[in-house]
Short mmCIF file of C-alpha atoms and ligand atoms in Angstrom, two decimals:
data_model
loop_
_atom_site.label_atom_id
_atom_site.label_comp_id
_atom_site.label_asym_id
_atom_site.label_seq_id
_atom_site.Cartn_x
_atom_site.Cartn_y
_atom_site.Cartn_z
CA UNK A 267 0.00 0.00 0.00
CA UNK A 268 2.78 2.48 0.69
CA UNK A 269 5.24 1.52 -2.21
CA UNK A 270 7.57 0.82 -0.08
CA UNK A 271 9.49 -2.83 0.90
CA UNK A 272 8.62 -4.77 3.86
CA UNK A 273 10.13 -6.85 6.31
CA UNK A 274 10.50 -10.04 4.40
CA UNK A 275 12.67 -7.82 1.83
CA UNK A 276 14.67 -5.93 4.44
CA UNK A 277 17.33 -8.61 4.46
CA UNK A 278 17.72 -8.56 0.74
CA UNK A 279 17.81 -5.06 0.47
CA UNK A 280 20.49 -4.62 3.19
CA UNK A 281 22.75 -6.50 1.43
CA UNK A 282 22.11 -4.52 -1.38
CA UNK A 283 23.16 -1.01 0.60
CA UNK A 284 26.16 -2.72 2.03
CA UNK A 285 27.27 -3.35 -1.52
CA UNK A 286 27.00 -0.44 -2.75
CA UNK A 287 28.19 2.10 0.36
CA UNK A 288 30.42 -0.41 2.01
CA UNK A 289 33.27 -0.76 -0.02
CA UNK A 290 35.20 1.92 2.06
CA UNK A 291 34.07 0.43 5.05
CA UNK A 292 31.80 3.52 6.30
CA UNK A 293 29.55 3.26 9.13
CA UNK A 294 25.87 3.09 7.85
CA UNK A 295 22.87 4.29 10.28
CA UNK A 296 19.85 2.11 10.68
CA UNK A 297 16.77 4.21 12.04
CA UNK A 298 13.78 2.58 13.92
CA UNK A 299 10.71 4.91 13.48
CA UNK A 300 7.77 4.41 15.75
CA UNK A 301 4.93 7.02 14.74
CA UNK A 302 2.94 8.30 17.60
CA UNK A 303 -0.84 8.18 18.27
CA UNK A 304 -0.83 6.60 14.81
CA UNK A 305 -3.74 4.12 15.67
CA UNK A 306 -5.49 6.56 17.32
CA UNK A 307 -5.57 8.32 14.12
CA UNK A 308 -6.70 5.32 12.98
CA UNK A 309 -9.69 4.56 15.12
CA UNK A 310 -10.91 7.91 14.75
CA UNK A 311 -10.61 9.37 11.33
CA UNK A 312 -11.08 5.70 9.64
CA UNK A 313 -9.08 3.07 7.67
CA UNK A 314 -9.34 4.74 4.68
CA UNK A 315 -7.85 8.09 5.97
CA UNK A 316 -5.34 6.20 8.00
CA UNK A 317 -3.88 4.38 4.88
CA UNK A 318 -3.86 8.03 2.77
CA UNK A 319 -1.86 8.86 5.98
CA UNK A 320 0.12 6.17 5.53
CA UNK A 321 0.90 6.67 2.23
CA UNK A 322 1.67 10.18 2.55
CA UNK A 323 4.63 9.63 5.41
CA UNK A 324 6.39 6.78 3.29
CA UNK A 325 6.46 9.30 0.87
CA UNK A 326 7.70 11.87 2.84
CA UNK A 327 10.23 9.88 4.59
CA UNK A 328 11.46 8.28 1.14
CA UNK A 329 11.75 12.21 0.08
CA UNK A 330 13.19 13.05 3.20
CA UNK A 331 16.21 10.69 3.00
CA UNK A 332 16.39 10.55 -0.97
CA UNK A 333 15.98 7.96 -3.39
CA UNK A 334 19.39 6.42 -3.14
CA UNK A 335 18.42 5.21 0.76
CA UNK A 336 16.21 2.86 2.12
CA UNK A 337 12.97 3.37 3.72
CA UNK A 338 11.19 -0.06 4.81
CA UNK A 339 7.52 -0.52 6.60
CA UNK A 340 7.77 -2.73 9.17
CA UNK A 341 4.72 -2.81 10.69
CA UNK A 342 1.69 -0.58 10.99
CA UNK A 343 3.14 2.60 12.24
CA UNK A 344 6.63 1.52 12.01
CA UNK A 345 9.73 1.83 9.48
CA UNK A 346 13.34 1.67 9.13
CA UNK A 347 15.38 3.68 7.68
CA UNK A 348 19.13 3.08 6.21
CA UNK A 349 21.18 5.84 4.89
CA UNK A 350 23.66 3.64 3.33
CA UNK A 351 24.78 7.50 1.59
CA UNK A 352 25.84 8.91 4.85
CA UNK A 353 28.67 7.03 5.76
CA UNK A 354 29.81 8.04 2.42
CA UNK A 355 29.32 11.31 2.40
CA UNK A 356 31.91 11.43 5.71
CA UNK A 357 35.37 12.19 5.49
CA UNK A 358 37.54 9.26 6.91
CA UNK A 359 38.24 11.32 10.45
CA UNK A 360 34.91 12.76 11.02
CA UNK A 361 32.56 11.09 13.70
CA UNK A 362 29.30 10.01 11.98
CA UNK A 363 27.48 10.26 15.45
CA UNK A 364 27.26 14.70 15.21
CA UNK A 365 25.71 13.93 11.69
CA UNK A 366 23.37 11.60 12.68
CA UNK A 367 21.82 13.57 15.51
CA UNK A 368 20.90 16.42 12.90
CA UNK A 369 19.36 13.89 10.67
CA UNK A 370 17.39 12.49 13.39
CA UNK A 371 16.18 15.84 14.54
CA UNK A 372 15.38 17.65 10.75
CA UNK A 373 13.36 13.91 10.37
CA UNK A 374 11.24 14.16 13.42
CA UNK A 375 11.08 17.82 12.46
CA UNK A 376 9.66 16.56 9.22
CA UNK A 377 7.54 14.26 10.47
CA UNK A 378 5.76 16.96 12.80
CA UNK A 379 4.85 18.75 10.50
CA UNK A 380 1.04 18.61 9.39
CA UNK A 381 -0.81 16.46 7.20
CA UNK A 382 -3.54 17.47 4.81
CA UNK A 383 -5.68 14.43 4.37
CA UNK A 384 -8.71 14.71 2.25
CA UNK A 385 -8.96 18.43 3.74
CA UNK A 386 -8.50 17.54 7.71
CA UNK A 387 -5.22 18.78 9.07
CA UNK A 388 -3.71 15.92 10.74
CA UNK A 389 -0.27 16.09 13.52
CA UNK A 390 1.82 13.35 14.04
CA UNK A 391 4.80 12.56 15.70
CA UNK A 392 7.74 10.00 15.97
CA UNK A 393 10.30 8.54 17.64
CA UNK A 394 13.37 7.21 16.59
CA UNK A 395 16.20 5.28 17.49
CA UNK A 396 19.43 4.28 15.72
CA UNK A 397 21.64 1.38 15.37
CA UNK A 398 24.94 1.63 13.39
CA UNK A 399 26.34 -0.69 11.26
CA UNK A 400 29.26 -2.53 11.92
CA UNK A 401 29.29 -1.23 15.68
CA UNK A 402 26.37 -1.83 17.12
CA UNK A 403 25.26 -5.34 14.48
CA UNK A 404 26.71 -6.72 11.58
CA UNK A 405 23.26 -8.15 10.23
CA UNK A 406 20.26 -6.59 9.55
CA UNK A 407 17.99 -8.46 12.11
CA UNK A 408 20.58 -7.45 14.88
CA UNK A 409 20.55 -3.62 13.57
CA UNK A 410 16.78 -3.69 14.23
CA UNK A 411 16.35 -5.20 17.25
CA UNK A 412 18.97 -2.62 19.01
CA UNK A 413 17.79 0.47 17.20
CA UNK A 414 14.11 -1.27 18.20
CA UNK A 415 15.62 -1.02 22.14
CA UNK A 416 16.57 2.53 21.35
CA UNK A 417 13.73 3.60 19.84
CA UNK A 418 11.94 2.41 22.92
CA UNK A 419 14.38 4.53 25.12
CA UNK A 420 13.66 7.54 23.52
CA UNK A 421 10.07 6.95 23.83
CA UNK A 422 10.17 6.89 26.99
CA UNK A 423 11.95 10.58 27.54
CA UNK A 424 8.00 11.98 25.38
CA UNK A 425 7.57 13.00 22.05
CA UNK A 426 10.01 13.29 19.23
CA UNK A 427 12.72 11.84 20.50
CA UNK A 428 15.60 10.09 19.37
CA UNK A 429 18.30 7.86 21.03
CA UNK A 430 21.56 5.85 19.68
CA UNK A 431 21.78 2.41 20.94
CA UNK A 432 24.23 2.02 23.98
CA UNK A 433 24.57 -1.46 24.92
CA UNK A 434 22.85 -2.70 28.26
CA UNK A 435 24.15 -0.50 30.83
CA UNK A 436 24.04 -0.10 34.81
CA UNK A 437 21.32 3.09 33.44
CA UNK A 438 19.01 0.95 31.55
CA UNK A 439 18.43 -1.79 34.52
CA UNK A 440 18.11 1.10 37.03
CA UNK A 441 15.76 2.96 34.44
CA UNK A 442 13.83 -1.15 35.00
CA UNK A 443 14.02 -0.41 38.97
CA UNK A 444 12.65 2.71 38.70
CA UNK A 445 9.79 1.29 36.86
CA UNK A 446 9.37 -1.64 39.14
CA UNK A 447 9.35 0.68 42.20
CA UNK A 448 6.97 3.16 40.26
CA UNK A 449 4.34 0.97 40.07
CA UNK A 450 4.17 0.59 44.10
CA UNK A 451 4.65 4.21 44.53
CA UNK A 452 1.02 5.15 44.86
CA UNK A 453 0.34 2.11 47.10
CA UNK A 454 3.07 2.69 49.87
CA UNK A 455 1.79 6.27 49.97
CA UNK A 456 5.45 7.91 48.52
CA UNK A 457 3.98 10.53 46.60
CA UNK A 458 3.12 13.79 47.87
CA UNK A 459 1.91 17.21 45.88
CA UNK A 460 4.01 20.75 46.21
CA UNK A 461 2.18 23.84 45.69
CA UNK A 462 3.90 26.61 43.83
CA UNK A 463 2.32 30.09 44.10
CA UNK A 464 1.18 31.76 40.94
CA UNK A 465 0.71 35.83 41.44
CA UNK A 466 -1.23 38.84 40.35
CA UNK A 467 1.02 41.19 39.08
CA UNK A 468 -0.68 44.21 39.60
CA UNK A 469 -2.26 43.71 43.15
CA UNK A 470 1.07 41.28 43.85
CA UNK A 471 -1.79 38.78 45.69
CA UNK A 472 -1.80 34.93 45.55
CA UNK A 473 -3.82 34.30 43.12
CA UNK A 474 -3.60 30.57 42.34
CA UNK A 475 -1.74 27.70 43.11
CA UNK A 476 0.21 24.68 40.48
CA UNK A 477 -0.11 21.18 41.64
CA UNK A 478 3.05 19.67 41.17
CA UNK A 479 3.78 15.85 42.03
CA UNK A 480 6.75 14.67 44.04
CA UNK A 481 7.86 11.09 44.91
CA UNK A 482 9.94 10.47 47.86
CA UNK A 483 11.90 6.98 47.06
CA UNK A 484 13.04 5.16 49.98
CA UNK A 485 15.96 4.83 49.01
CA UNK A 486 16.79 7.11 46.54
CA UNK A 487 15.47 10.08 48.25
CA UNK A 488 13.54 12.82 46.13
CA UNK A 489 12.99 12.20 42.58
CA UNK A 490 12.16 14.95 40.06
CA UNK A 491 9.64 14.81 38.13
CA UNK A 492 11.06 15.55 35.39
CA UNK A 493 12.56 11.94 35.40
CA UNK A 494 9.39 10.19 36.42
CA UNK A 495 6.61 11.37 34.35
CA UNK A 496 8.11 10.51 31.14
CA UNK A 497 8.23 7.08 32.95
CA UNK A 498 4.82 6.61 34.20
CA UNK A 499 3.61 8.54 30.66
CA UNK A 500 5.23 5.57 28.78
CA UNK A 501 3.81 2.67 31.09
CA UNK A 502 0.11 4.14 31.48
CA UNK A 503 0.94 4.71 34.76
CA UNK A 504 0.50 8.05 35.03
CA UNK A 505 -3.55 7.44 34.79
CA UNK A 506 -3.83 6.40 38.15
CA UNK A 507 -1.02 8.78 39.75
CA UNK A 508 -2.78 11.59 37.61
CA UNK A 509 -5.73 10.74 38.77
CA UNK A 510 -4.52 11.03 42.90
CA UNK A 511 -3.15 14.30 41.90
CA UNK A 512 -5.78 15.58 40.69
CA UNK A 513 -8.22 14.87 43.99
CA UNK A 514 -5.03 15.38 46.14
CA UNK A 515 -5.11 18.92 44.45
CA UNK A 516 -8.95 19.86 44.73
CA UNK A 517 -9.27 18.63 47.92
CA UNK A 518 -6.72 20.65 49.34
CA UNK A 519 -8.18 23.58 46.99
CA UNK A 520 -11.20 22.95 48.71
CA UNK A 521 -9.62 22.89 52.11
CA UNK A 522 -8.62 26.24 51.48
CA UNK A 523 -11.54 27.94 50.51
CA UNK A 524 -12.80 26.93 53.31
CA UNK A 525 -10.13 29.00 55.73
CA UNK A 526 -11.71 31.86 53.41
CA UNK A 527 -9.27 32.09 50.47
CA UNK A 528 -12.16 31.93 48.13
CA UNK A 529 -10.95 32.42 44.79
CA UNK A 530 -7.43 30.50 44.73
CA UNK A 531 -7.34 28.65 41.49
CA UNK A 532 -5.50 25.27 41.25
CA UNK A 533 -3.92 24.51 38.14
CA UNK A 534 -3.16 20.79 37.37
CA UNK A 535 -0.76 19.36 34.82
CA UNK A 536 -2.27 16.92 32.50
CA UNK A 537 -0.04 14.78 30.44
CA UNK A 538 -0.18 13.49 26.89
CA UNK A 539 -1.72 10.18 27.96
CA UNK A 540 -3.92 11.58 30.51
CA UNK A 541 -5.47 13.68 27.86
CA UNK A 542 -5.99 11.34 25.65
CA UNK A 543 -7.99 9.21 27.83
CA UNK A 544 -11.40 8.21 26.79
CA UNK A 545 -13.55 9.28 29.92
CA UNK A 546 -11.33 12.00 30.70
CA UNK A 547 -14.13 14.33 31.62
CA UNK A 548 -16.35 12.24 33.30
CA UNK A 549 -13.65 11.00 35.85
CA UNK A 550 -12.60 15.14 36.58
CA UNK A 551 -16.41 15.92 36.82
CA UNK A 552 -16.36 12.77 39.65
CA UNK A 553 -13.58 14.36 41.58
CA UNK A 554 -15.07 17.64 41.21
CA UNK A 555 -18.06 16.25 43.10
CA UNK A 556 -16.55 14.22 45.58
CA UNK A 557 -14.75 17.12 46.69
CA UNK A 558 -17.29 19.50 46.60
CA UNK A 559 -14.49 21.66 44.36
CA UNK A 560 -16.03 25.12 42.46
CA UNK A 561 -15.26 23.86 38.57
CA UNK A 562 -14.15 27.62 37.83
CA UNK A 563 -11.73 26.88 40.18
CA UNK A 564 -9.99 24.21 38.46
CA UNK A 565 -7.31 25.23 35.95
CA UNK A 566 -5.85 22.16 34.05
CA UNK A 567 -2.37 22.53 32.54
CA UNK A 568 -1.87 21.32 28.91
CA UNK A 569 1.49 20.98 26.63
CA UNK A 570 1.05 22.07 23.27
CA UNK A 571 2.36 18.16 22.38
CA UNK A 572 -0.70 16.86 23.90
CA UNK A 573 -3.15 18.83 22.17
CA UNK A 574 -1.65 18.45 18.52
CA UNK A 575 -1.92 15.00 18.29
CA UNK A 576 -5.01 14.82 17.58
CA UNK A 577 -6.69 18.39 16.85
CA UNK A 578 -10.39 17.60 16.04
CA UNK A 579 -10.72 15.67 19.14
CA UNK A 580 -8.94 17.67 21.17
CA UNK A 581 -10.92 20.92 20.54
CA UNK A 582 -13.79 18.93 21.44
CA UNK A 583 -12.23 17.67 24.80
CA UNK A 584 -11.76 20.95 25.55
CA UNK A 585 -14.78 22.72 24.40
CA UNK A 586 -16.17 19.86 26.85
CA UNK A 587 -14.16 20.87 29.80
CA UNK A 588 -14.99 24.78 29.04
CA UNK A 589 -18.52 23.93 29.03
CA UNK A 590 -17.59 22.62 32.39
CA UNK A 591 -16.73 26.06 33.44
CA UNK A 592 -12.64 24.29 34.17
CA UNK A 593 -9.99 26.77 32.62
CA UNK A 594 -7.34 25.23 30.41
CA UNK A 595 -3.72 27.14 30.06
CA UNK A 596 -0.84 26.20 27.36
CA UNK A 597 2.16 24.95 29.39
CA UNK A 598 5.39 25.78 28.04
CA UNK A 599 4.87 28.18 25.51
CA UNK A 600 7.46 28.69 23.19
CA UNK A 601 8.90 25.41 22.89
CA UNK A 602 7.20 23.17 20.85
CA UNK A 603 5.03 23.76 17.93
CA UNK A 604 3.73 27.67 19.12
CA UNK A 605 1.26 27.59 16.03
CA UNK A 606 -0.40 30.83 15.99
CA UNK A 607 -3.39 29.06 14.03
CA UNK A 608 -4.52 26.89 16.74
CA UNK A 609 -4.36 29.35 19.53
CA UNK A 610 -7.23 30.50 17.81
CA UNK A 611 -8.73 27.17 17.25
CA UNK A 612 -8.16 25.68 20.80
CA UNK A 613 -10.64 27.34 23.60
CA UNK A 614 -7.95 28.04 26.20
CA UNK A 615 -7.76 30.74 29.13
CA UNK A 616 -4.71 31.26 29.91
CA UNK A 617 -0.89 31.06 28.05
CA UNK A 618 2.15 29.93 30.29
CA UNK A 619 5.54 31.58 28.81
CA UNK A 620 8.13 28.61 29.08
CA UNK A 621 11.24 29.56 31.38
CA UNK A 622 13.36 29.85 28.40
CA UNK A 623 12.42 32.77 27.64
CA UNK A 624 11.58 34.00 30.61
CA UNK A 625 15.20 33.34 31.89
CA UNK A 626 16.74 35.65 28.95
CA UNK A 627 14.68 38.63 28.86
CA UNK A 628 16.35 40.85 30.83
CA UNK A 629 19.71 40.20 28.77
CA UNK A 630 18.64 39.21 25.12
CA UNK A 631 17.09 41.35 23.00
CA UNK A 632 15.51 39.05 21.03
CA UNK A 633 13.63 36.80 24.08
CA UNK A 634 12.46 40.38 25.27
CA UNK A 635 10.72 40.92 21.43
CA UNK A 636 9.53 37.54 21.41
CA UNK A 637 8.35 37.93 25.20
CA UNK A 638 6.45 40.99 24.23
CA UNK A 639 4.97 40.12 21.59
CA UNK A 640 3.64 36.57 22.84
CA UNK A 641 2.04 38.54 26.05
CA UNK A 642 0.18 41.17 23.18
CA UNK A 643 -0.81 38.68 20.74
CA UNK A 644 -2.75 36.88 24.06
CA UNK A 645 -4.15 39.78 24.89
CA UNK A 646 -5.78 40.20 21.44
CA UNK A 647 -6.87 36.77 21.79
CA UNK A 648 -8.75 37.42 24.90
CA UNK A 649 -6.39 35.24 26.96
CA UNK A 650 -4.39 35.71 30.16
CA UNK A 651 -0.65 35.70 30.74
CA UNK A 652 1.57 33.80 32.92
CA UNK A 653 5.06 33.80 32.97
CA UNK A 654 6.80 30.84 34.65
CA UNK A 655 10.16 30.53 36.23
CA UNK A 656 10.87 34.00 37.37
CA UNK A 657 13.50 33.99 39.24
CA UNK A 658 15.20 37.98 39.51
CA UNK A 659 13.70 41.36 39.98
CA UNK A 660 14.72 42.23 36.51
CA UNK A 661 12.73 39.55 34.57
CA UNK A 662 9.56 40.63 36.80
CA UNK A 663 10.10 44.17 36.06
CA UNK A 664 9.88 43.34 32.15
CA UNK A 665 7.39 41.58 32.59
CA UNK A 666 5.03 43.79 34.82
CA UNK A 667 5.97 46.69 32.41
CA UNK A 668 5.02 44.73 29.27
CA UNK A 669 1.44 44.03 31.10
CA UNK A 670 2.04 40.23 31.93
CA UNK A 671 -1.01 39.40 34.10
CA UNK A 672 1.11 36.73 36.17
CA UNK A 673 4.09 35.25 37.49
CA UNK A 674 5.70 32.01 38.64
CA UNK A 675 9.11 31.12 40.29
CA UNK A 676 11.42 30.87 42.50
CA UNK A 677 11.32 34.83 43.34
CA UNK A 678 8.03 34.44 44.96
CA UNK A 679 8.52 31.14 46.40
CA UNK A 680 9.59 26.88 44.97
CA UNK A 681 7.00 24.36 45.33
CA UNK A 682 6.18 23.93 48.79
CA UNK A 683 4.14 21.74 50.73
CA UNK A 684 0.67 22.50 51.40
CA UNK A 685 1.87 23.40 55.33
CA UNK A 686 4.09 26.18 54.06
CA UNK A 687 1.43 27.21 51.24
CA UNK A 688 -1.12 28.08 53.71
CA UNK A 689 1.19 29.79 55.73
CA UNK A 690 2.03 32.21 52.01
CA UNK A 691 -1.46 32.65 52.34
CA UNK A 692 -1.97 34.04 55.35
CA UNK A 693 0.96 36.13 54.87
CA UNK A 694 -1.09 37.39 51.67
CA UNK A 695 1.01 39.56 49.55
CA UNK A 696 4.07 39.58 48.15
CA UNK A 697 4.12 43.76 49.79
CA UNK A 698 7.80 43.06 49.77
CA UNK A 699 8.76 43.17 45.92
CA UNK A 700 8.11 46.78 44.19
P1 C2E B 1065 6.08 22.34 34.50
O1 C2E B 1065 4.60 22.08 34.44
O2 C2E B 1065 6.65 23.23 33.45
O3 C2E B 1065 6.36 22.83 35.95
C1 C2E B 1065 7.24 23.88 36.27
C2 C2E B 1065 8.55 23.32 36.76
O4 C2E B 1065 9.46 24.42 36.94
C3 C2E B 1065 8.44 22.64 38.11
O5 C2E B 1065 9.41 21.60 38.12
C4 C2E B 1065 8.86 23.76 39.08
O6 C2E B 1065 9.37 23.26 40.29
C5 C2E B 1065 9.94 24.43 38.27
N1 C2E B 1065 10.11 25.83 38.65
C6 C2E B 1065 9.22 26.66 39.21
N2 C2E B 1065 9.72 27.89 39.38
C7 C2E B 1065 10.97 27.87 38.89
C8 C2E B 1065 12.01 28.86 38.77
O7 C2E B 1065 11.89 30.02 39.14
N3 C2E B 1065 13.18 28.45 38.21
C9 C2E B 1065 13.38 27.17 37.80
N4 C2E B 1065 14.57 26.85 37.26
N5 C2E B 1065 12.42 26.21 37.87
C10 C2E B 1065 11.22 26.57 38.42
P2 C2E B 1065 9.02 20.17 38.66
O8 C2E B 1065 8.15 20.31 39.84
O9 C2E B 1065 10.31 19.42 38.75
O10 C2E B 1065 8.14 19.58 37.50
C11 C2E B 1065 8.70 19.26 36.25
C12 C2E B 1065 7.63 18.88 35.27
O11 C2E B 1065 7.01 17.65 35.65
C13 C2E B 1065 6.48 19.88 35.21
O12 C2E B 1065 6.87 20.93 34.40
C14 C2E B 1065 5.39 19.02 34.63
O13 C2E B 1065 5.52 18.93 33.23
C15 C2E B 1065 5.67 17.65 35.21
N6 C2E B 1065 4.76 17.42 36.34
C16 C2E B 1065 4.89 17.80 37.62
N7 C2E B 1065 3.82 17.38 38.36
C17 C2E B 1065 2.99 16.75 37.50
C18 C2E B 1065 1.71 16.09 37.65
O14 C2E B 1065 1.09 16.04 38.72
N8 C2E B 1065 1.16 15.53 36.53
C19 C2E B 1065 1.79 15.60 35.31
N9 C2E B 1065 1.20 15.05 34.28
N10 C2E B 1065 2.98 16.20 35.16
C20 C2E B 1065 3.58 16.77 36.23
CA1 CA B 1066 2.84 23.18 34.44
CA1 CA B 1067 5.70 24.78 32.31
#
């Protein structure tokens, strides 16, 4: 259906490639590419639609890499990829490993890039990892099953990854540990949620609060989350531990507004896989219920990743949740696809500037520009401003000036527990900062 070889030819093929790029004994990358949310695609849109999809990325893969290389299907959402040319291409000192990474990343840049199938605008994404030839296998099958185990790494570390194979390590059985003791986590009661402050620039109040998740590990102490999610995103795990957060979180919300801090919102981060759960809404309306939690009060936190996957049913997840009366915000701003077009499609409240830039206004021109113009374009939109991850006078003194309605970071206060929180909110007011 795609044009392109399968499995049972791979072998063949390979030997052809070594043939012809071999002779001076170059390296030659194998690439394993998994395509994301591809059966989802599937299952929603249709067969027929999936297959035109199908279709489409062999051809833009076998464009991608040129006609001289090999792109296989090897499975339903899977290919590999061998760029017998590269190797070739290298002069005899240079390390093919610097090359390979920017191929990997213009690919899965390629890849993200929409779809137009039979007029609906479809987003995918991929993961890849890469095997090289003679290093890491000298036959095909070997190639693919190692580039399959680092394909499965990157997965692991979210969207749009990629990952050379590294033969088994002490990381990759502790990365099995960490799984192992993940899955226990909830039961033996290790997890606990921080509260970060998130505050009204002009009136310098408390106006919300961001729910984020921290594991204490018997024996490893603190883990970031940063580490974990990825982790429990990858196993399904994060379903259940999202799911404690999120009553942890409006409970104590609701807890609270009962000492008389009536309007603190509590934002939420929701994951890719949370997301894209099937009964997302009814299981927040439950929680909403059980803890007798204002919906207006709720603020769920949402990477652009999670929302591109699939757009259709994503607006109407959210248009779901709005009709809820829950606010949504766009975590991380900036850094992943920042498509002006579906700001205006996607029914949020309220845009979170990522750190990055956040961290560089005060010195770079050009973050300061971008900063500035992200905060007015909101505006015009109708939606509210936060900036995250301000951590020095100067970065909230751009950002007050250039009418950012909020701020995050380590100025006003880290993540605490909900102990300290409360005692933030009795103190009120940040009357200390200008
Ligand atoms: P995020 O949603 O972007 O959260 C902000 C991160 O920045 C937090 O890291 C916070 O501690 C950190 N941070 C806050 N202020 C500052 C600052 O001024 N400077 C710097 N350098 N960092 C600051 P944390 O808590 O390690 O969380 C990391 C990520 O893990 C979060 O990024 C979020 O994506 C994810 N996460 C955390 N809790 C949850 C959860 O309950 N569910 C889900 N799905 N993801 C979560
Ligand atoms: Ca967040
Ligand atoms: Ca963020």
């Amino acid at each position: 259906m795609t044009g392109l070889p399968n499995r049972l030819l791979l072998s063949e093929r390979f030997h052809q490639v070594l043939a012809e790029f071999n002779q001076a004994h170059s390296p030659i990358p194998v690439l394993y590419l998994d395509i994301s949310q591809f059966r989802r695609v599937n299952s929603t849109l249709g067969y027929e639609l999936g297959d035109h999809l199908l279709k489409t990325m062999a051809e833009r893969l076998q464009a991608f890499v040129g006609f001289r290389n090999l792109v296989v299907r090897l499975g339903d959402d899977e290919f590999a990829i061998i760029i017998g040319t590269m190797g070739a291409e290298l002069s005899e000192v240079e390390d093919i490993q610097p090359a390979i990474a920017r191929v990997a990343q213009n690919l899965l840049w390629a890849i993200s890039q929409p779809f137009t199938v039979q007029d609906r605008t479809v987003f995918l994404t991929g993961c890849l990892g890469i095997a090289i030839y003679p290093k890491d296998g000298s036959d095909i099958d070997t190639l693919i099953r190692h580039a399959d185990i680092a394909m499965h790494e990157a997965k692991s570390q979210g969207n749009s990854q990629f990952k050379l194979y590294q033969p088994i390590t002490e990381i990759t059985s502790d990365q099995l540990a960490l799984e192992a003791d993940l899955r226990y986590a909830l039961k033996r009661s290790e997890f606990q949620v921080y509260y970060q402050p998130q505050i009204n620039l002009k009136t310098k109040a408390i106006t919300g609060a961001e729910a984020l998740l921290r594991w204490r590990h018997p024996q490893r102490g603190m883990i970031s989350p940063a580490e974990f999610i990825p982790l429990a995103e990858s196993t399904g795990l994060i379903v259940p531990i999202g799911a404690w957060v999120l009553q942890t979180a409006c409970q104590q919300a609701k807890l609270w507004q009962s000492e008389g801090f009536d309007n603190l919102q509590i934002a939420v981060n929701l994951s890719a896989h949370q997301f894209g759960q099937p009964k997302l809404c009814e299981a927040i309306t439950r929680t909403l219920q059980r803890t007798g939690l204002n919906p207006a009060l709720l603020d769920l936190e949402l990477t652009e990743s999670a929302l591109v996957q699939d757009v259709d049913s994503a607006i109407s997840t959210l248009k779901q949740l709005r009709s809820l009366s829950i606010r949504v915000s766009v975590d991380d701003f900036g850094t992943g696809y920042s498509s002006l077009s579906y700001l205006q499609r996607f029914p949020f409240n309220t845009l979170k500037i990522d750190r990055t830039f956040v961290k560089s206004i005060s010195q770079d021109a050009k973050s300061g520009a971008i900063t500035t113009a992200i905060i007015q374009m909101a505006h015009q939109l109708q939606l509210q401003v936060i900036a995250e991850g301000v951590e020095t006078q100067a970065e909230l003194d751009f950002l007050s000036q250039h009418g950012c309605d909020l701020a995050q970071g380590y100025l006003f206060s880290p993540p605490v527990s909900a102990e300290a929180f409360t005692e933030l909110l009795y103190r009120r007011a940040w009357s200390s900062l200008k």
